[in-house]
Amino acid sequence: MHPKVKITMEDVRNRKFTLEELVAQLTIEEMAELCVGTSRGQAAVVGNAAQCVPGAGGETAALEDRGIKNMVLADGPAGLRLTPHFRSTLEGELLPGGEVFGDQVNPLPKDAPEGTVDYYQYCTAIPIATTIAQSWDMGLIETVGEIVGKEMQEFQVHLWLAPGMNIHRNPLCGRNFEYYSEDPLLTGKCAAAETRGVQANPGRGTTLKHYAANNHEDNRMFTNVHVSERALREIYLKGFEIAVKESRPLAIMTSYNLLNGIHTANHVELIQSAARDEWGFDGLVMSDWYTSIDITGETRKYPISSSPLCIKAGNDLQMPGSQQNMDDIIAAIYEEGEASEELLTLADLQFCTLHILNVYLQIP
């Protein structure tokens, strides 16, 4: 390879060069940017941090000179969660109003500026996970996934932040309705069927979440879940294992909680040993939103998950992303981190970048 040849994704698609050769040319700063979502501030609303598709959960960074464009990630679980009605100028500048968060809708201004264009993104509301799991009909669930996948194509969404597949263990968990069942086998089979349906549409993928042992919502970012290895494998991981082996999802999302004292986003055994080495998962692993960003400023028993340790563990993509995430990763590579265990090698960062771009290759 001539050192002056600047490799692009188009070159990789055309098999002139390998993805590994492209990654080898990227700078530390470029790779850090790819491994962090595009919301560089800390004020973005959770689940609404994308600009390309209003109302989408977030997007990945682009390197235009390398032919790498954004991947758009949209939340679920009952279909795509997008802004149903929004306005922009003729130049494409997004105007305020129309945003949806929970059951609140930010109203559109009554007097629209001259040249305003109205856009609509009405998505199909599919039944919640607990309901479709009660059907025991995997063909039906696969059809549900196909519906979502077709709308992802229509609205230019690449990864669906679903299905949610945590196990029903606590009746007070506020998001049990998003999850299929108390049974790991049924959970895995349902998630695999829904993933097959979504991914029957070329270039669209699911994100299995929340990995793992995320069983209640109270203090969910700082809960330390203690689980024996047998219980972990037989109850909390089994559904993920089934879905990975049977449907090859494009992504997995780690959870907020700590697992036996380690944040799941920093957990090498969970991400690398189990998902990648044992089950053969070959997609990208992303964090849940704000996992590695301190949005409270409060002193707690456990700190937030470490941004460099996300990279070291193989948690490839940190969402929605902040400048601090990038700065911490870059400092850890240049051995400027405060804690020695958080220092990174170039190979650590290249490993995560390769996972992200490998998924990008599957998107038209």
XYZ file of C-alpha atoms in Angstrom:
364
model
C 0.000 0.000 0.000
C 1.361 3.385 -0.979
C 1.538 5.596 2.159
C 0.093 8.567 0.275
C -3.114 6.740 -0.730
C -5.974 8.066 1.410
C -8.311 5.121 1.875
C -12.062 5.744 1.892
C -15.071 3.571 2.690
C -15.766 3.422 -1.037
C -12.364 1.829 -1.504
C -13.242 -0.733 1.144
C -16.635 -1.456 -0.442
C -14.904 -1.956 -3.786
C -12.359 -4.252 -2.086
C -9.381 -2.160 -3.064
C -8.370 -2.066 0.599
C -9.502 -3.790 3.766
C -11.359 -2.170 6.619
C -8.322 -2.841 8.805
C -6.151 -0.835 6.413
C -8.587 2.083 6.580
C -8.663 2.017 10.385
C -4.846 1.886 10.472
C -4.769 5.232 8.628
C -7.155 7.023 10.987
C -5.743 9.376 13.598
C -6.453 8.979 17.292
C -8.658 12.059 17.143
C -10.658 10.687 14.209
C -11.224 7.371 15.933
C -12.227 9.068 19.187
C -14.792 11.063 17.224
C -16.239 7.921 15.649
C -16.511 6.232 19.051
C -18.534 9.099 20.536
C -22.000 10.263 19.443
C -22.490 13.694 17.920
C -24.196 15.471 20.819
C -21.133 17.454 21.904
C -22.983 19.407 24.589
C -24.654 18.017 27.699
C -28.040 19.685 27.253
C -29.602 17.323 24.710
C -32.837 15.661 25.786
C -32.411 11.935 26.326
C -33.727 10.135 23.263
C -33.783 13.261 21.117
C -30.185 14.033 20.192
C -30.176 13.621 16.413
C -30.222 16.365 13.801
C -30.479 14.368 10.554
C -33.829 12.834 11.541
C -35.755 15.003 14.049
C -36.775 13.072 17.136
C -34.294 10.235 16.616
C -32.303 9.203 19.657
C -28.902 10.160 18.287
C -26.408 9.671 15.519
C -22.814 8.693 14.988
C -20.110 11.040 13.776
C -19.201 11.411 10.104
C -15.780 11.674 8.478
C -16.706 13.120 5.099
C -13.202 12.951 3.652
C -13.206 9.215 4.344
C -16.686 8.674 2.915
C -18.059 7.837 6.369
C -21.527 9.301 6.933
C -23.751 9.427 10.001
C -25.696 6.437 11.241
C -29.061 7.464 12.703
C -30.364 5.705 15.836
C -34.065 5.905 16.744
C -35.687 4.777 19.964
C -38.569 2.357 20.496
C -40.078 0.231 21.838
C -43.560 0.435 20.275
C -42.360 1.330 16.787
C -40.039 4.165 15.810
C -40.037 7.186 18.105
C -39.615 10.225 15.875
C -40.948 13.770 15.840
C -44.239 13.324 13.948
C -44.485 16.892 12.624
C -41.683 19.405 12.220
C -40.764 22.423 10.147
C -37.638 23.683 8.503
C -36.562 26.547 6.279
C -35.988 26.016 2.569
C -32.272 25.810 3.398
C -32.923 22.849 5.702
C -32.581 24.661 9.041
C -34.730 22.892 11.631
C -37.213 25.180 13.417
C -38.311 24.652 17.044
C -41.542 22.876 17.904
C -43.053 19.458 17.393
C -40.660 17.599 19.695
C -42.179 14.706 21.625
C -40.987 13.543 25.025
C -43.179 11.179 26.961
C -46.736 12.453 26.611
C -45.622 16.067 26.147
C -45.526 17.688 22.707
C -43.758 21.000 22.195
C -46.268 22.928 20.027
C -45.272 24.328 16.665
C -45.300 28.141 16.409
C -48.592 29.477 15.046
C -46.916 31.962 12.729
C -44.407 30.149 10.547
C -41.695 32.197 8.828
C -41.974 32.685 5.088
C -40.600 29.727 3.154
C -41.257 27.224 5.961
C -41.695 23.610 4.880
C -43.830 21.167 6.880
C -42.673 17.571 7.202
C -44.447 14.557 8.665
C -43.005 11.356 10.114
C -45.991 9.319 11.218
C -44.825 5.884 12.319
C -46.855 2.760 13.053
C -47.558 2.106 16.729
C -46.864 -1.585 17.235
C -47.999 -3.489 20.356
C -45.720 -3.361 23.366
C -43.300 -6.231 23.929
C -45.240 -7.864 26.761
C -48.317 -8.043 24.548
C -46.662 -9.518 21.473
C -44.796 -12.064 23.633
C -48.145 -13.356 24.891
C -49.026 -14.334 21.341
C -46.269 -17.004 21.309
C -46.379 -16.456 17.548
C -42.857 -15.952 16.227
C -44.091 -15.460 12.672
C -46.311 -12.619 13.837
C -43.476 -11.050 15.816
C -41.205 -11.271 12.779
C -43.868 -9.473 10.747
C -43.950 -6.727 13.383
C -40.204 -6.351 12.918
C -40.645 -6.116 9.147
C -43.066 -3.214 9.618
C -40.528 -1.346 11.735
C -37.697 -2.118 9.306
C -39.637 -0.757 6.327
C -40.335 2.495 8.166
C -36.655 2.711 9.134
C -35.866 2.651 5.431
C -38.517 5.271 4.698
C -37.274 7.693 7.356
C -33.541 6.950 6.922
C -33.020 5.348 10.343
C -30.263 2.754 10.545
C -30.416 1.291 14.056
C -33.579 0.766 16.106
C -32.879 1.088 19.834
C -34.947 -2.014 20.566
C -35.950 -4.659 21.402
C -35.833 -4.263 25.157
C -35.353 -7.695 26.663
C -34.668 -7.384 30.360
C -36.282 -10.052 32.494
C -39.424 -9.291 34.505
C -38.133 -9.684 38.057
C -39.421 -6.626 39.913
C -43.114 -5.618 39.612
C -42.105 -2.025 40.364
C -39.871 -1.780 37.294
C -41.377 1.133 35.389
C -40.354 -0.259 32.014
C -41.558 -3.849 32.313
C -44.015 -3.138 29.498
C -41.017 -2.706 27.163
C -39.711 -6.163 27.972
C -41.128 -9.475 26.803
C -41.328 -11.805 29.740
C -40.061 -13.287 32.972
C -38.857 -16.253 30.923
C -35.401 -16.096 29.277
C -36.265 -18.598 26.515
C -39.378 -16.724 25.406
C -37.494 -13.438 25.653
C -34.680 -14.646 23.438
C -36.979 -16.203 20.852
C -39.124 -13.047 20.620
C -36.096 -10.760 20.273
C -34.605 -13.026 17.607
C -37.851 -13.042 15.617
C -38.262 -9.267 15.807
C -34.628 -8.781 14.809
C -34.999 -11.077 11.797
C -37.990 -9.031 10.695
C -36.236 -5.689 11.015
C -33.013 -6.888 9.402
C -34.854 -8.419 6.438
C -34.752 -4.803 5.264
C -31.207 -4.226 3.964
C -29.056 -1.887 6.024
C -31.392 -1.751 9.044
C -30.615 -3.293 12.396
C -31.789 -3.787 15.951
C -30.070 -2.963 19.243
C -30.619 -5.560 21.958
C -30.947 -3.807 25.318
C -30.262 -3.302 28.213
C -27.269 -5.579 28.635
C -27.609 -6.785 31.402
C -29.419 -7.330 34.737
C -31.280 -4.011 34.437
C -34.275 -4.966 36.560
C -35.621 -1.722 37.969
C -35.609 1.964 37.129
C -35.064 3.628 40.514
C -31.478 4.919 40.745
C -30.800 2.871 37.639
C -27.503 4.602 36.789
C -25.861 3.764 40.119
C -27.448 0.481 41.186
C -24.926 -2.262 41.905
C -26.562 -5.571 41.018
C -25.074 -8.641 42.720
C -25.659 -11.829 40.739
C -24.004 -15.246 40.818
C -22.552 -16.477 37.548
C -25.084 -19.302 37.327
C -28.067 -16.973 37.790
C -26.522 -14.483 35.374
C -26.081 -17.077 32.634
C -29.341 -18.967 33.161
C -31.653 -15.981 33.673
C -30.245 -12.594 32.688
C -27.931 -13.440 29.766
C -29.741 -16.398 28.221
C -32.206 -14.276 26.222
C -29.385 -12.160 24.804
C -27.430 -15.295 23.924
C -30.381 -16.800 22.044
C -31.060 -13.585 20.118
C -27.407 -13.114 19.158
C -26.984 -16.689 17.936
C -30.301 -16.899 16.081
C -30.580 -13.457 14.470
C -27.154 -11.713 14.469
C -28.341 -8.235 15.524
C -26.234 -5.300 14.407
C -25.931 -3.785 17.899
C -26.194 -4.319 21.644
C -26.749 -1.563 24.222
C -25.203 -1.895 27.662
C -27.239 -0.942 30.718
C -26.828 1.796 33.317
C -26.318 -0.411 36.358
C -23.156 -1.870 37.803
C -22.851 -5.652 37.712
C -20.992 -7.079 40.700
C -19.205 -3.772 41.218
C -18.379 -2.946 37.583
C -20.416 -0.741 35.268
C -21.764 -2.929 32.464
C -20.334 -0.456 29.924
C -16.886 -1.124 31.430
C -17.348 -4.878 31.846
C -14.822 -6.856 29.767
C -16.244 -10.266 30.726
C -19.782 -9.204 29.822
C -18.985 -7.524 26.496
C -15.913 -9.295 25.189
C -15.830 -12.687 26.892
C -19.546 -13.531 26.750
C -21.032 -11.639 23.792
C -18.106 -11.639 21.372
C -15.923 -14.604 22.276
C -18.599 -17.100 23.377
C -21.648 -16.143 21.316
C -19.907 -14.802 18.238
C -21.469 -11.335 18.312
C -19.853 -9.280 15.546
C -21.800 -6.014 15.686
C -21.183 -2.840 17.676
C -21.778 -2.313 21.375
C -23.075 1.084 22.478
C -23.716 2.654 25.861
C -27.089 3.779 27.111
C -27.579 7.537 26.977
C -25.321 9.526 29.348
C -23.736 6.410 30.868
C -20.293 8.058 30.781
C -21.400 11.676 31.227
C -22.000 13.238 34.648
C -25.333 15.015 34.171
C -26.167 15.447 37.877
C -22.964 16.741 39.459
C -23.955 14.901 42.650
C -21.590 12.906 44.843
C -22.633 9.269 44.859
C -21.330 5.980 46.226
C -20.385 4.850 42.719
C -18.960 7.089 39.994
C -20.289 7.216 36.450
C -18.839 4.672 34.050
C -15.402 5.565 32.728
C -15.146 6.704 29.124
C -11.684 5.145 28.552
C -12.775 1.927 30.242
C -15.716 1.749 27.823
C -13.160 1.564 25.021
C -10.988 -0.947 26.886
C -14.007 -3.203 27.489
C -15.183 -3.040 23.877
C -18.147 -0.727 24.494
C -17.486 0.776 21.076
C -19.871 3.734 20.913
C -20.723 6.178 23.723
C -24.059 7.938 23.368
C -25.243 10.605 22.944
C -21.631 11.762 23.215
C -19.861 14.766 24.668
C -16.618 16.630 24.148
C -15.482 15.324 27.530
C -15.851 11.740 26.310
C -13.561 12.505 23.382
C -11.060 14.374 25.536
C -10.903 11.506 28.065
C -10.314 8.897 25.351
C -7.585 10.933 23.669
C -5.872 11.661 27.012
C -5.946 7.958 27.895
C -4.204 7.085 24.620
C -1.516 9.700 25.193
C -1.115 8.392 28.761
C -2.410 11.561 30.332
C -5.195 9.910 32.327
C -5.357 10.256 36.090
C -5.736 6.527 36.804
C -3.286 4.032 35.323
C -5.997 1.400 34.798
C -7.768 3.837 32.466
C -4.842 4.188 30.060
C -5.518 2.852 26.577
C -3.449 1.389 23.794
C -3.883 2.359 20.166
C -5.132 -1.188 19.541
C -7.969 -0.701 22.062
C -9.283 2.277 20.118
C -8.757 0.640 16.730
C -10.668 -2.425 17.935
C -13.770 -0.343 18.766
C -13.506 1.725 15.592
C -13.368 -1.455 13.530
C -16.613 -2.717 15.079
C -18.427 0.536 14.296
C -17.208 0.707 10.702
C -17.970 -2.968 10.157
C -21.621 -2.194 10.928
C -21.417 0.907 8.751
C -20.319 -1.335 5.851
C -23.666 -3.136 6.068
C -25.600 0.097 5.573
C -26.237 1.236 1.974
